[in-house]
Structure formats: structure tokens, C-alpha cells
Amino acid sequence: MIAAQELHTEFQFPQEADTQLSSDTDLEDPDVKNAKLAKGKAGKKGKKAPGEKGKGGAAKGAGLGRVNGHHQENGRENMTLFEVVKMGKSATQSVVDDWIESYKNDRDIALLDLINFFIQCSGCKGAVSAEMFRHMQNSEIIRKMTEEFDEDSGDYPLTMAGPLWKKFKSSFCEFIGVLVRQCQYSIIYDEYMMDTVISLLTGLSDSQVRAFRHTSTLAAMKLMTALVNVALNLSINMDNTQRQYEAERNKVMAKRANDRLELLLQKRKELQENQDEIENMMNAIFKGVFVHRYRDAIAEIRAICIEEIGVWMKMYSDAFLNDSYLKYVGWTMHDKQGEVRLKCLTALQGLYYNRELNTRLELFTSRFKDRIVSMTLDKEYDVAVQAIKLLTLVLHSSDEVLTAEDCESVYHLVYSAHRPVAVAAGEFLYKKLFSHRGPEEEEMPRRGRQSVNGNLIKTTVFFFLESELHEHGAYLVDSLWECAGELLKDWESIISLLLDEPMPGEEALTDHQETALIEIMLCAIRQACDAAWHIPISQGSILRSHVLTAKEKKTQLDDRTRITEIFAVALPLLLAKYCVDAEKVTNLLQLPQFFDLEIYTTGRLEKHLESLLRQIREVVEKHTETDVLEACSMTYHALCNEEFTIFNRVDIARSQLLDELVDKFNRLLEDFLQEGEEPDEDDAYQVLSTLKRITAFHNAHDLSKWDLFTSNYKLLNTGLQNGDMPEQIVIHAMQCTHYVILWHLSKVSEGSSTKVNTLKQMRAFCLMCQSYLTSVNTTVKEQAFTILCDALMIFSHQIVSLGREQLEALIYTPDSSLQAELLNFILDHVFIDQDDDNNSTDGQHDDEASKIEALHKRRNLLAAYCKLIIYNVVEMNTGADIFKQYMRYYNDYGDIIKETMSKTRQIDKIQCAKTLILSLQQLFNEMLSDLGCNFDRSSSSFCGIKELARRFSLTFGLDQLKTREAIAMLHKDGIEFAFKEPSPQGEGNPPLNLAFLDILSEFSSKLLRQDKKTVHLYLERFMTFQMALQREDCWLPLISYRNSLQAGGDDDTMSVISGYSSRGSSIRSKKAKPASTGKRKLPEAEESSSCSTDAVWMNREQNVQTPVMMPSPHLSSTVLRDPKKMRPEESYMGVYAMTSEQQQQQPLPPHTQVTWMLAQRQQAEARQQERASMQYAKMRSHMQHAIRRSSGLMEDDEEPIVEDVMMSSEDRLEDLNEGMDFDTMDIDLPPSKNRRERSELKPDYFDPSSIMDDSVGIGLLLRVK
């Protein structure tokens, strides 16, 4: 037996069976099969049962397909079993049949071939020989194969990329399943083949080699699945045999066949013995592989175990669907890897899908329901989607399991930015709120206000309002579209709810509910006509990548046609009813954009078009809100399509409206500007309302023929001179003039006169906006700034790109004064504290929404200016004033500033570095002006600048070769700035800006080794002999900066250059060389790149000495030197050379004092790193000793691998040990439904009383490759 011998399983019948008996056989004749069922107790490994050789000789002719375990084609040896399965060209059935014939011929050779098959599938180049198979134990064979494992890249067949290896995994699993299926009637019971295979796989699954462990675990789990199927077939046969036996026994004595009764009893006995064998095999696999590997350190292995146990529970629920096995899935739902948690959920979905199994899942559901609900917020979106789908199945099985709080935690996910999560939540919402219908609803009409859909639409509106996320109607509609699309496309019911009067006793919709219904209706129309129209970027990227099929395109066209036919009639009525409500009208006016305009003609709906145009004109005359007017403008733009016959009719209505608006505006403006007194409020309102309408229409329509530039420029000029123009008039006049110039630019190719006129207007307008930058009103200044940034971007050098060289004359470059004013505006209106912003809505400074809106406006202003920097419209060095605010306003604008730095570095690395150092210099000068020259370097101001420099340094990345010249130029400018100003206290004192070197040292780690020497030489040019001798605190910045340049000067560990590895250069030695060995030659890549055309100052000879500086003696570094290889005199050199008393008695020369101080610092660092290396070596030795002592990859602790993987930090996991039983049960197949049920109850494996002693430690999780 394979499993523990003390196990005793009674003959049991299954309660129910749901699969069919397999008709496949192992190609053995009945005599051989009966002989094996009688069990002559065939020997174990290496021993043949009596008569085995005779049987093999009799079947010799059947074994011609394989010779020595190799597949045969055309009579010659071709491929091994592994190669046959890998190629996948032969049918798995035929491959297995060939192996069975070979097994009948000589089972040792065939089994050896099978063993080598598993070894080769693991990627091992070694092979098990016949000698090894006969004389070595499995553990010895595995140890031998581990030694011969040639792991070049770490990949093995199950992890290799490519279509061949992806197919290999499925072929591998299929081979194991077919092998067991074909051998299920005799060979698996010979106590030889299965014993050997299970023993081998169990040993390999405990290997420290990942390839062995992964492959054998997959093979063992698939083998277990196949055995479960065999056990299920046995239970079916036992039930059938039992029924036949009872039916025969119940016959009268005259008709009863005693021979048949004895045959049935014998058959039942044989089936029972086979079932016992299968139980033992499954117990061996479950105890030997599953209970250890479901906690493996590798996530793929854990996922395999959980996936297969889900298959067992679903396939043979009578035996496996109980708390003893469900607990493993429940524990693993806390796994730290998303793919394992995903397998848990998919396994449970297969169980909850079958309603007949719900009663067996009640205890599991009660214990792990909260965990499943919390997984809807999993950080892995795939896991969250499957968790919601699982809850939907739970809800489908029983409405009482999930509480209201559980459901609400899923409801809000319909607004998730991740579309699959939102769609899954929408399906859950639909199942909960819309799928239950009472008997009274069956008699209600299908469509209309009193229909079932009418009530469901009301429910949707109520849910939308209760969620208080009214700006996300598109999300709600999209999430419900797949499951409730027909409901949302019930346009008749929606229109009836909006237009029809409520029935007696029916509660009418409130104004708020009607607004929400119109918004949902608009979103549904958008979804039906163009799914990618309305979804925000976070979801739209998913939709736009989807290519519509022919069926989807046809459905979309049909929906558009139906929408046009219905709303062409209803829209004028809706506009007439809600004409005074701006929010409702804005949404309703967007509907014509989705119409099929040809239907107005083909459907004879011209009168409804006339009614629509009248309603739009009435809306324009009644409203002055920008959103409403822009919606009217876009509606006219959609209807004025020259491809359709209605164009002339709509164009006439549009022209009449615009003629009246422009004439009215010119008349009002003339009277408004001629008044000598202060403008009347009524006249100002009339001018403003008309100007708003014209501006809204000019956005989408060309109004150039009315010459609006002259009137608007006159209006702006008057306001600039008088200073009393209402701000809203100025703002809309600027916007309208901006549109005029853009429309002129779109037609500039028509002639040179247009080009000259456009350039004149643009320059005059820019000067006007520049003048308004100094306005008293903040809103006016923001509008002028925004328009200026847009105009400068449009008329920059980018205008000639994409083959538009004829527009070169229109390029406009801002002068220095305009650049300065734009920068000052940013500094004065963007980089301010939240409390200083007095532009909040209605003066509500404490209103959070107002603060967020104000911040959003400031971010837009900053982004507009940063675009000018990125596209070289303004000088890059103006970005220094922006970059220096990075730390102070990191929460508000950190992402914008960081992206600007990244883009400018892509344009010009050196200029970007100069800008960064300039920003630090500006902050340093500001600090000097505030604190004076005798500031404390531990002050918050100085530390803040240094931290900013550190952040700047991190933005340069790890590839020092790409940023080499930029970093070197940064150091050059920093050194020059540090020595630029002499000390105000006279000669002998440090320069005024010397402390800046302390800030500059933050960039020293980004220098290449050879560049550090060059920078150090450049630094010495500014130093005098006396500076090198100073040791006062005021000179510490110089000392620390020199140390940062000298650190790593003679070893290569400080220069981590990713570019060298890709160029095939040799790996650098990590051992420092003493100075006496001479300077190490640079690699060719370094020699060729050490010179730069942009930084000529770096081309100096590395060994040139500056006359004013004494060269510092080289120190022999012992940081990375092996202590065993050091000479005794080297190990003490310069470290303990002098005691403190000797130092006092023997004063050092001045130049020696400096070098001694440097030596002390370097030796201290050396000792510290040496101690750290010794501690690491000691810890590594202990760990290796622990590994050698460990018999397997993990210890016997059953505690699962757990990590908090939730998005919210508030939802912490509860004590996972509660309700866990760590005892491993035996697989006990259930009794037959024809026999008496067992009286004893199954223990509660989730009960806390079943927890084993806490002294069992958690196994050491190691991955040894």
C-alpha cells in the first residue's frame, strides 16, 4: 500500500453521482485483468509478480511501438516520451497506448521511461539509468538528478515562453489524465506502477529545486484529479451493482438466479477493493504533496493546488465538499499573491454555481463571507472582479446570506474607474434590485409609465440619487449596460415618465428626480449610439481598444435609427416643458448630436425639425448660461451638415439668429461706449448677455464675415483706458477675439493678405492681453494669462510642423518683458497658500469644494505655463523659479513640476541641469538675504534646500552614462557659484557662498568615477593653499564636498553604469587596489566617452596637479578586501598608527593634518563596512546551516501565507487562526445512498477548539533555484 497501512476503509457506497462511466480501457484482456484483480501481491519496486515475464512474452508483438522506452516510427528509434509530448504532433491517446503496450512487455523499462519523462519535463538534462532505478532509492535518485541539474537560465518547460511551451503544459496535463484513464481497470491496481510514480512525485515535490517542485506538484495534482474521476466511476459502478443485486435478490425463488447473485457479490467485492486502493493513492498524494505545497513559497505552485482542489470538490462533491477541504480554500484567500487569491475565487464560483451544493457551503459561507466581501476592494483588479462575481452567485443562491452592509459595499463599485469591476458590480446591482418580480408585476404592461420597466427606471433613478455621485451617470449606465441594456433603452417608458401626467394615487417625480432621469437618458443614448463617446479616460481606453463586430455595428445603427424616430418627435416637447431649467435643457440639447439626420427627410419629420429649431431659438433668447449657450451652438453645428438635405433649412435659421445677435451687439456697443457717464447696469447687462451668445456660437461657427475683431478690440481698449469695464464683459470680449483670430488662422492659406492681417491682429491682441496682466481684477488677469499662453503655443515655432512651412511668417516669439510678466503672474497667483486665495466662490473660504475648485484652477494655470517651457516658447531657465517650488508645493503641483523637469531633460539635458542648479542658487541667495551670511547650516531653510537638491538628484535616474555631461556641468556651475563672491569679512574667511558646496555634494553620487577626479581638479583651481589647511566649522562644506568627490575615486563600486553591461564590457572588480599598483586603465567605453564637446573643461589630463594644492596621498582602502588576504601590516595601516597621547605630543605638519583627517574618515568608513560584511557573512552561514538541517522546503506548520492585500488600510484582517484545524484528514469516500447514513457528525473544522498547539513554528520559506 502507498498510504499509511493503519488506515481501514469500510466498503461504502456514494450518495450521489453526477458523471458517466468511462468506456476507455487499458487494452488488457479480461483474463489478465481478473488475474491482477485477484492480486497475487505483485512485488514492490524492482520485483515482478509471478508470471509477469510470461505475460510480457505473450504480449511481445504488441510492444513493437517502443524500444527501450523510445517512440518508434517506421521501425527506427526516433524520440523519447518527453519529446513526443513536447512536439504535440501525436495524439495523446496513441502515445499512452504505446506506453501501455511497452509496460505489458517490460514494465521496468516502461516505468523507467515514465520516470525520465517527469525528470525531463522539469528541465533536467540528466537521466535515470536502469542501474540507478534498480539499486537506488527515490531520495538518492532525486539527489543525483539535483546534482546533474544544468540550470542555465532558470527557465524550465513550464515557465518557458513561446507557443510550443505554452502548448506543452496542456499536453503534459492531458498525458497524465489519459494515462490514468487508460490504466484505470487493472494497471493502477498492480501495486507497482502507481506506487513508483506517486513515490517519485512526492519526493520531487519536496525538492529545493523549483523546477522539480513545480513540475512534480502539477503532475501530482493532475494525477489526483484523474484518480478522483476513477473513484467517482467506481462509486457509480458500485451503486449500479448494488441495485442489480437487490433487484435480483428481491425476486421470487423460482425466478432468482443464484449464479448471478454470486457474480454480483464478487463484482461488488472487487469494486470495493479497487476503491480502497484508490483511497490509499489519493491519501498518499494529498498528504504527501498537497498539504505541503499549498503553502509553497512559489505562488504558481500554490495556485495549482488550490485550482485542483476546487476541481475535486466540484467533480466528487460527496467525498470532497466538506469543511475538511474547504478550509484550505478559505485560508488561501488571504494569500499575498493575487493569482492564488484568484484561483480560490474561481474554485468557489464553480461550487456556488450549483444550487444543490449550497447547503454544504453554509458553514464556510458564514465563516469566510466577510473575507469575500472585503476582496471586492482587492488591489488586484482581476481578483476584485471575481470576488464580485462570486458574491453575485451567493446572492443568486440565497437573498438572506448577504446583509445590507455587504451589498452596499458592492453597490458603489459601479462607479469604479476600472470597467470590469464596474460591470461586475452592475450585474450584482441588477440581480439585487431588478431581477425580483412579484406576481402582480406579470400583469403590468410591457412599456409606459405604469409598466414594469417604468418602475425599474424609477428604481435606477432613486439609486443614482442616493449614491450622491451625480456627475458619474455615464459610469452607472455603462456598468448596467450588459445586464440591463434593454431596460435602459426603453425610451417610451422614459419619455412617458417625463411628459405624461401621473395616474391618480401615483407619486410624481420631483424636479431633482427628473433632472437625474434626463441625465441617465442622455448617457444611455450616448452608450447606444457610440460606446466610446462618453466614458472618461480611465474607462475609455478599454472601450476604444475594442473593435466593433458586424453585429454590434448593425445593433448600433438600429439603435440610432430608433432613437431618431422617437426623439425627433419628443425632443421639442421636452424642450418646451423644461425650457426654463438650464440643467435639463443643457442635457436635452445634446440629443441631436446622436440623430440620424437623414430620417428627418425619409421619415417626413420636417415639421418636427421646424419645431426643434424654434425651441432652440427660444432657449438662446431666454438663457445666458455658458453651458446652455454652448449646447445650443453644438446642436446647430450638428444639424448644419451639408451631407443632408436639411442643411439649407437649418443654415437659414442659424444665419437669421446670428444676424440678429451681431446687429444687436453692435448697436448696444455703440450706445454703451458713447456714454460719457458711468455705464448703466441695464446696458452693461444687455451687452454682456449678447456678447456671451456671440462668443458661445463663435466657438463652433465661423463668424468672420461680421468683423467682430474691431468691435471687441475697441471694447477691450476702452476698458483698459478707463479701468471701469465690468470684468465679465472683458473676459468674454477676450475669448471672442481669441476665436476670431483662430478662425482667421484656419483660413490663412487662402492668400498672403489674410496672413498679414492675421499676424497684425494677433500681435495687437497679445499686447492687449499683456496689458491686462496688470489689471486689478484677478479673474481678468487669469483670463488674459490663459489666452496668452494658448496664443503663444499656437503661434510658436510648432506652427510650421507637419509640412506647414507657408505659415512661418506667423511665428510669434515673446519678448523678455512678456516672459517676465507671465512668470511673475505664476509666482503671484499660483504659488500661494490656500488661505491666501481670496478667489473662492461666494467668499466661502472654508468650503472644501471651493478650495478644490480653486486648486484645480491654479493647476491649470501652472500647466499652461509649463507647456511654454517644454516647447521652448519661453527660455528654459525661467523654469528655475518653478522648479524651486517643488518641495514646498509638492502636494499641490509636484506631479506637474516633476513632469516638466522630465520633459525639459529630454529636450536638453545640459540646459535642464543648469536650470536645476540655478533654482538652488536662487533659493540659497534668498536664504542669505533673510538669515544673513552667518546662518546656521542646521536651520530649516538650509536643510530644505539640501533636501530639494537630493530630490533633484534622484530625478536623474540610475544610468549615469546618459546624464554624464549634464551632471558634470551642474557641478561646474555650482563650484563657480560657491567661489563667486568673496567673504564680506575680508581675506582669510570662507567665500560668501561656500556653504553651497554642501548642497552640491548631493549630486556627487551621480558622477562617474573618472568625472569625480575631473571635478575635483576643477575645484582645486578655485582653492588656495590656505583653504586646504582650514579645519574650522565654516570650512566644513568644502571638506565634505571634497570627500564626496574623492569617495570611490580608486574603486569601481561607486560607478554603477547600466550602459556598460549592454555593451558587453567585462564585469568590474569590486576590490580596491592600493595606490602602489598604479591607476587602473579605463574600459574603452569610458575612454571614448570621457571627452565631451559640450563640456571642454572636462578634457583635462587626469594626472595634472594644480600648483597651489598639495596632492593628497592615496589611502589603501580595505572596505571590500577579504581580511584573510590582507597582509598583517596592511590591516593596521593608518588606522591605529597613533594614540591620542601621541597625537598631542607630535603635532602634524599643516598639509599632513588635512590628509590625516581624510584618512581617519575613510578608515572609519572602512571599519564600519567591514563589520557589516562580517555580520552578513555570519547571518548567511546560520541560514545555510538551517537549510541543511531542514529536510524539506517547508516545515510542517499548516499556517497559510498571509498578507493584507486590501486597498483600504482600515479593513484589517481578523485572526486567521480562528476556526482552523491543522490536522490532516484521511480521504474517506462517502457511503452509498442505498446504505444507512452514518450516525456520527463531521467535526467543525473551523471551530477554534480544533486549533493545534501554537508552538508549531512557521516554516522557513525559501526558494532555491
CSV table of N, CA and C in Angstrom, one decimal, residues 676-755:
chain,number,residue,atom,x,y,z
A,676,GLY,N,-20.9,109.3,-21.9
A,676,GLY,CA,-19.9,109.9,-21.2
A,676,GLY,C,-19.9,109.6,-19.7
A,677,GLU,N,-21.0,109.2,-19.2
A,677,GLU,CA,-21.1,108.9,-17.8
A,677,GLU,C,-20.7,107.4,-17.6
A,678,GLU,N,-20.9,107.0,-16.3
A,678,GLU,CA,-20.6,105.6,-16.0
A,678,GLU,C,-21.6,104.7,-16.6
A,679,PRO,N,-21.3,103.6,-17.2
A,679,PRO,CA,-22.2,102.8,-18.0
A,679,PRO,C,-23.4,102.3,-17.1
A,680,ASP,N,-24.5,102.3,-17.6
A,680,ASP,CA,-25.7,101.9,-16.9
A,680,ASP,C,-25.7,100.4,-16.7
A,681,GLU,N,-26.2,99.9,-15.6
A,681,GLU,CA,-26.2,98.5,-15.4
A,681,GLU,C,-27.0,97.7,-16.3
A,682,ASP,N,-28.2,98.2,-16.7
A,682,ASP,CA,-29.0,97.6,-17.7
A,682,ASP,C,-28.3,97.4,-19.0
A,683,ASP,N,-27.7,98.5,-19.5
A,683,ASP,CA,-27.0,98.5,-20.8
A,683,ASP,C,-25.8,97.5,-20.7
A,684,ALA,N,-25.1,97.5,-19.5
A,684,ALA,CA,-24.0,96.6,-19.4
A,684,ALA,C,-24.5,95.1,-19.4
A,685,TYR,N,-25.6,94.9,-18.8
A,685,TYR,CA,-26.2,93.5,-18.9
A,685,TYR,C,-26.6,93.1,-20.3
A,686,GLN,N,-27.2,94.0,-21.0
A,686,GLN,CA,-27.5,93.7,-22.4
A,686,GLN,C,-26.3,93.4,-23.3
A,687,VAL,N,-25.3,94.2,-23.1
A,687,VAL,CA,-24.1,94.0,-23.8
A,687,VAL,C,-23.4,92.6,-23.5
A,688,LEU,N,-23.4,92.4,-22.2
A,688,LEU,CA,-22.8,91.1,-21.7
A,688,LEU,C,-23.6,89.9,-22.2
A,689,SER,N,-24.9,89.9,-22.1
A,689,SER,CA,-25.7,88.8,-22.5
A,689,SER,C,-25.6,88.5,-24.0
A,690,THR,N,-25.6,89.6,-24.8
A,690,THR,CA,-25.4,89.4,-26.2
A,690,THR,C,-24.0,88.9,-26.6
A,691,LEU,N,-23.0,89.5,-25.9
A,691,LEU,CA,-21.6,89.0,-26.1
A,691,LEU,C,-21.4,87.6,-25.7
A,692,LYS,N,-22.1,87.1,-24.6
A,692,LYS,CA,-22.0,85.7,-24.3
A,692,LYS,C,-22.5,84.8,-25.4
A,693,ARG,N,-23.7,85.2,-26.0
A,693,ARG,CA,-24.3,84.4,-27.0
A,693,ARG,C,-23.4,84.3,-28.2
A,694,ILE,N,-22.8,85.5,-28.6
A,694,ILE,CA,-22.0,85.5,-29.8
A,694,ILE,C,-20.7,84.7,-29.5
A,695,THR,N,-20.1,84.8,-28.3
A,695,THR,CA,-18.9,84.0,-28.0
A,695,THR,C,-19.2,82.5,-28.1
A,696,ALA,N,-20.3,82.1,-27.5
A,696,ALA,CA,-20.6,80.7,-27.5
A,696,ALA,C,-20.8,80.1,-28.9
A,697,PHE,N,-21.4,80.9,-29.8
A,697,PHE,CA,-21.6,80.5,-31.2
A,697,PHE,C,-20.3,80.6,-32.0
A,698,HIS,N,-19.5,81.6,-31.6
A,698,HIS,CA,-18.2,81.7,-32.4
A,698,HIS,C,-17.2,80.6,-32.1
A,699,ASN,N,-17.5,79.8,-31.0
A,699,ASN,CA,-16.6,78.7,-30.7
A,699,ASN,C,-16.8,77.6,-31.8
A,700,ALA,N,-18.0,77.4,-32.3
A,700,ALA,CA,-18.2,76.3,-33.2
A,700,ALA,C,-18.6,76.8,-34.6
A,701,HIS,N,-18.8,78.1,-34.8
A,701,HIS,CA,-19.2,78.6,-36.1
A,701,HIS,C,-18.3,79.7,-36.5
A,702,ASP,N,-18.1,79.8,-37.8
A,702,ASP,CA,-17.3,80.9,-38.4
A,702,ASP,C,-18.1,82.2,-38.5
A,703,LEU,N,-17.8,83.2,-37.7
A,703,LEU,CA,-18.5,84.5,-37.8
A,703,LEU,C,-17.6,85.6,-38.4
A,704,SER,N,-16.6,85.2,-39.2
A,704,SER,CA,-15.6,86.1,-39.7
A,704,SER,C,-16.3,87.2,-40.5
A,705,LYS,N,-17.3,86.9,-41.2
A,705,LYS,CA,-17.9,87.9,-42.1
A,705,LYS,C,-18.5,89.1,-41.4
A,706,TRP,N,-18.7,89.0,-40.1
A,706,TRP,CA,-19.3,90.1,-39.3
A,706,TRP,C,-18.2,91.0,-38.7
A,707,ASP,N,-16.9,90.8,-38.9
A,707,ASP,CA,-15.8,91.6,-38.4
A,707,ASP,C,-16.0,91.9,-36.9
A,708,LEU,N,-16.0,90.9,-36.1
A,708,LEU,CA,-16.1,91.1,-34.7
A,708,LEU,C,-14.8,91.5,-34.0
A,709,PHE,N,-13.7,91.4,-34.7
A,709,PHE,CA,-12.4,91.8,-34.1
A,709,PHE,C,-12.4,93.3,-33.7
A,710,THR,N,-12.8,94.1,-34.7
A,710,THR,CA,-12.8,95.6,-34.5
A,710,THR,C,-13.6,96.0,-33.3
A,711,SER,N,-14.8,95.5,-33.2
A,711,SER,CA,-15.7,95.9,-32.1
A,711,SER,C,-15.2,95.4,-30.7
A,712,ASN,N,-14.7,94.1,-30.7
A,712,ASN,CA,-14.2,93.6,-29.4
A,712,ASN,C,-12.9,94.3,-29.0
A,713,TYR,N,-12.0,94.6,-30.0
A,713,TYR,CA,-10.8,95.3,-29.6
A,713,TYR,C,-11.1,96.7,-29.1
A,714,LYS,N,-12.0,97.3,-29.7
A,714,LYS,CA,-12.4,98.7,-29.2
A,714,LYS,C,-13.0,98.6,-27.8
A,715,LEU,N,-13.7,97.5,-27.6
A,715,LEU,CA,-14.3,97.4,-26.2
A,715,LEU,C,-13.2,97.1,-25.2
A,716,LEU,N,-12.2,96.3,-25.5
A,716,LEU,CA,-11.1,96.0,-24.6
A,716,LEU,C,-10.2,97.2,-24.4
A,717,ASN,N,-10.0,98.0,-25.5
A,717,ASN,CA,-9.1,99.2,-25.3
A,717,ASN,C,-9.8,100.2,-24.4
A,718,THR,N,-11.1,100.4,-24.6
A,718,THR,CA,-11.8,101.3,-23.7
A,718,THR,C,-11.8,100.9,-22.3
A,719,GLY,N,-12.0,99.6,-22.0
A,719,GLY,CA,-11.9,99.1,-20.7
A,719,GLY,C,-10.5,99.3,-20.1
A,720,LEU,N,-9.4,99.1,-20.9
A,720,LEU,CA,-8.1,99.3,-20.4
A,720,LEU,C,-7.8,100.8,-20.1
A,721,GLN,N,-8.3,101.7,-20.9
A,721,GLN,CA,-8.1,103.1,-20.6
A,721,GLN,C,-8.9,103.6,-19.4
A,722,ASN,N,-10.1,103.2,-19.4
A,722,ASN,CA,-11.0,103.7,-18.3
A,722,ASN,C,-10.8,103.0,-17.0
A,723,GLY,N,-10.6,101.7,-17.1
A,723,GLY,CA,-10.5,100.8,-15.9
A,723,GLY,C,-11.7,100.5,-15.2
A,724,ASP,N,-12.9,100.9,-15.8
A,724,ASP,CA,-14.2,100.6,-15.1
A,724,ASP,C,-15.1,99.6,-15.8
A,725,MET,N,-14.5,98.9,-16.8
A,725,MET,CA,-15.3,97.9,-17.5
A,725,MET,C,-15.6,96.7,-16.7
A,726,PRO,N,-16.9,96.3,-16.7
A,726,PRO,CA,-17.2,95.1,-15.9
A,726,PRO,C,-16.4,93.9,-16.3
A,727,GLU,N,-15.9,93.1,-15.4
A,727,GLU,CA,-15.0,92.0,-15.6
A,727,GLU,C,-15.5,91.0,-16.6
A,728,GLN,N,-16.8,90.6,-16.5
A,728,GLN,CA,-17.4,89.6,-17.3
A,728,GLN,C,-17.4,90.1,-18.8
A,729,ILE,N,-17.6,91.3,-19.0
A,729,ILE,CA,-17.5,91.8,-20.4
A,729,ILE,C,-16.1,91.7,-21.0
A,730,VAL,N,-15.1,92.1,-20.1
A,730,VAL,CA,-13.8,92.0,-20.6
A,730,VAL,C,-13.4,90.5,-20.9
A,731,ILE,N,-13.8,89.6,-20.0
A,731,ILE,CA,-13.4,88.2,-20.1
A,731,ILE,C,-14.0,87.6,-21.4
A,732,HIS,N,-15.3,87.9,-21.7
A,732,HIS,CA,-15.9,87.3,-22.9
A,732,HIS,C,-15.4,88.1,-24.1
A,733,ALA,N,-15.1,89.3,-24.0
A,733,ALA,CA,-14.5,90.0,-25.2
A,733,ALA,C,-13.2,89.4,-25.6
A,734,MET,N,-12.3,89.1,-24.6
A,734,MET,CA,-11.1,88.4,-24.8
A,734,MET,C,-11.3,87.1,-25.5
A,735,GLN,N,-12.2,86.3,-25.0
A,735,GLN,CA,-12.5,85.0,-25.5
A,735,GLN,C,-13.0,85.1,-27.0
A,736,CYS,N,-13.9,86.0,-27.2
A,736,CYS,CA,-14.4,86.2,-28.6
A,736,CYS,C,-13.4,86.6,-29.6
A,737,THR,N,-12.5,87.5,-29.1
A,737,THR,CA,-11.4,87.9,-30.0
A,737,THR,C,-10.4,86.8,-30.3
A,738,HIS,N,-10.2,86.0,-29.3
A,738,HIS,CA,-9.3,84.8,-29.5
A,738,HIS,C,-9.9,83.9,-30.5
A,739,TYR,N,-11.2,83.7,-30.5
A,739,TYR,CA,-11.9,82.8,-31.5
A,739,TYR,C,-11.8,83.5,-32.9
A,740,VAL,N,-11.9,84.8,-33.0
A,740,VAL,CA,-11.8,85.5,-34.3
A,740,VAL,C,-10.4,85.2,-34.9
A,741,ILE,N,-9.4,85.3,-34.1
A,741,ILE,CA,-8.0,85.1,-34.6
A,741,ILE,C,-7.8,83.6,-35.0
A,742,LEU,N,-8.4,82.7,-34.3
A,742,LEU,CA,-8.2,81.3,-34.6
A,742,LEU,C,-9.0,80.9,-35.9
A,743,TRP,N,-10.1,81.5,-36.1
A,743,TRP,CA,-10.9,81.3,-37.4
A,743,TRP,C,-10.1,81.9,-38.6
A,744,HIS,N,-9.5,83.1,-38.3
A,744,HIS,CA,-8.6,83.6,-39.4
A,744,HIS,C,-7.5,82.7,-39.7
A,745,LEU,N,-6.9,82.2,-38.7
A,745,LEU,CA,-5.7,81.3,-38.9
A,745,LEU,C,-6.1,80.0,-39.7
A,746,SER,N,-7.3,79.5,-39.5
A,746,SER,CA,-7.8,78.3,-40.2
A,746,SER,C,-7.9,78.6,-41.7
A,747,LYS,N,-8.1,79.9,-42.1
A,747,LYS,CA,-8.2,80.2,-43.5
A,747,LYS,C,-7.0,81.0,-44.0
A,748,VAL,N,-5.9,81.0,-43.3
A,748,VAL,CA,-4.8,81.8,-43.7
A,748,VAL,C,-4.1,81.4,-45.0
A,749,SER,N,-4.3,80.2,-45.4
A,749,SER,CA,-3.7,79.7,-46.6
A,749,SER,C,-4.4,80.2,-47.9
A,750,GLU,N,-5.4,80.9,-47.7
A,750,GLU,CA,-6.1,81.4,-48.9
A,750,GLU,C,-5.4,82.6,-49.6
A,751,GLY,N,-4.6,83.3,-48.9
A,751,GLY,CA,-3.9,84.4,-49.5
A,751,GLY,C,-2.9,85.1,-48.6
A,752,SER,N,-2.0,85.8,-49.1
A,752,SER,CA,-1.0,86.5,-48.3
A,752,SER,C,-1.6,87.6,-47.5
A,753,SER,N,-2.6,88.3,-48.0
A,753,SER,CA,-3.2,89.4,-47.3
A,753,SER,C,-3.9,88.9,-46.0
A,754,THR,N,-4.5,87.7,-46.1
A,754,THR,CA,-5.0,87.2,-44.8
A,754,THR,C,-4.0,86.9,-43.8
A,755,LYS,N,-2.8,86.4,-44.3
A,755,LYS,CA,-1.7,86.1,-43.4
A,755,LYS,C,-1.2,87.4,-42.7
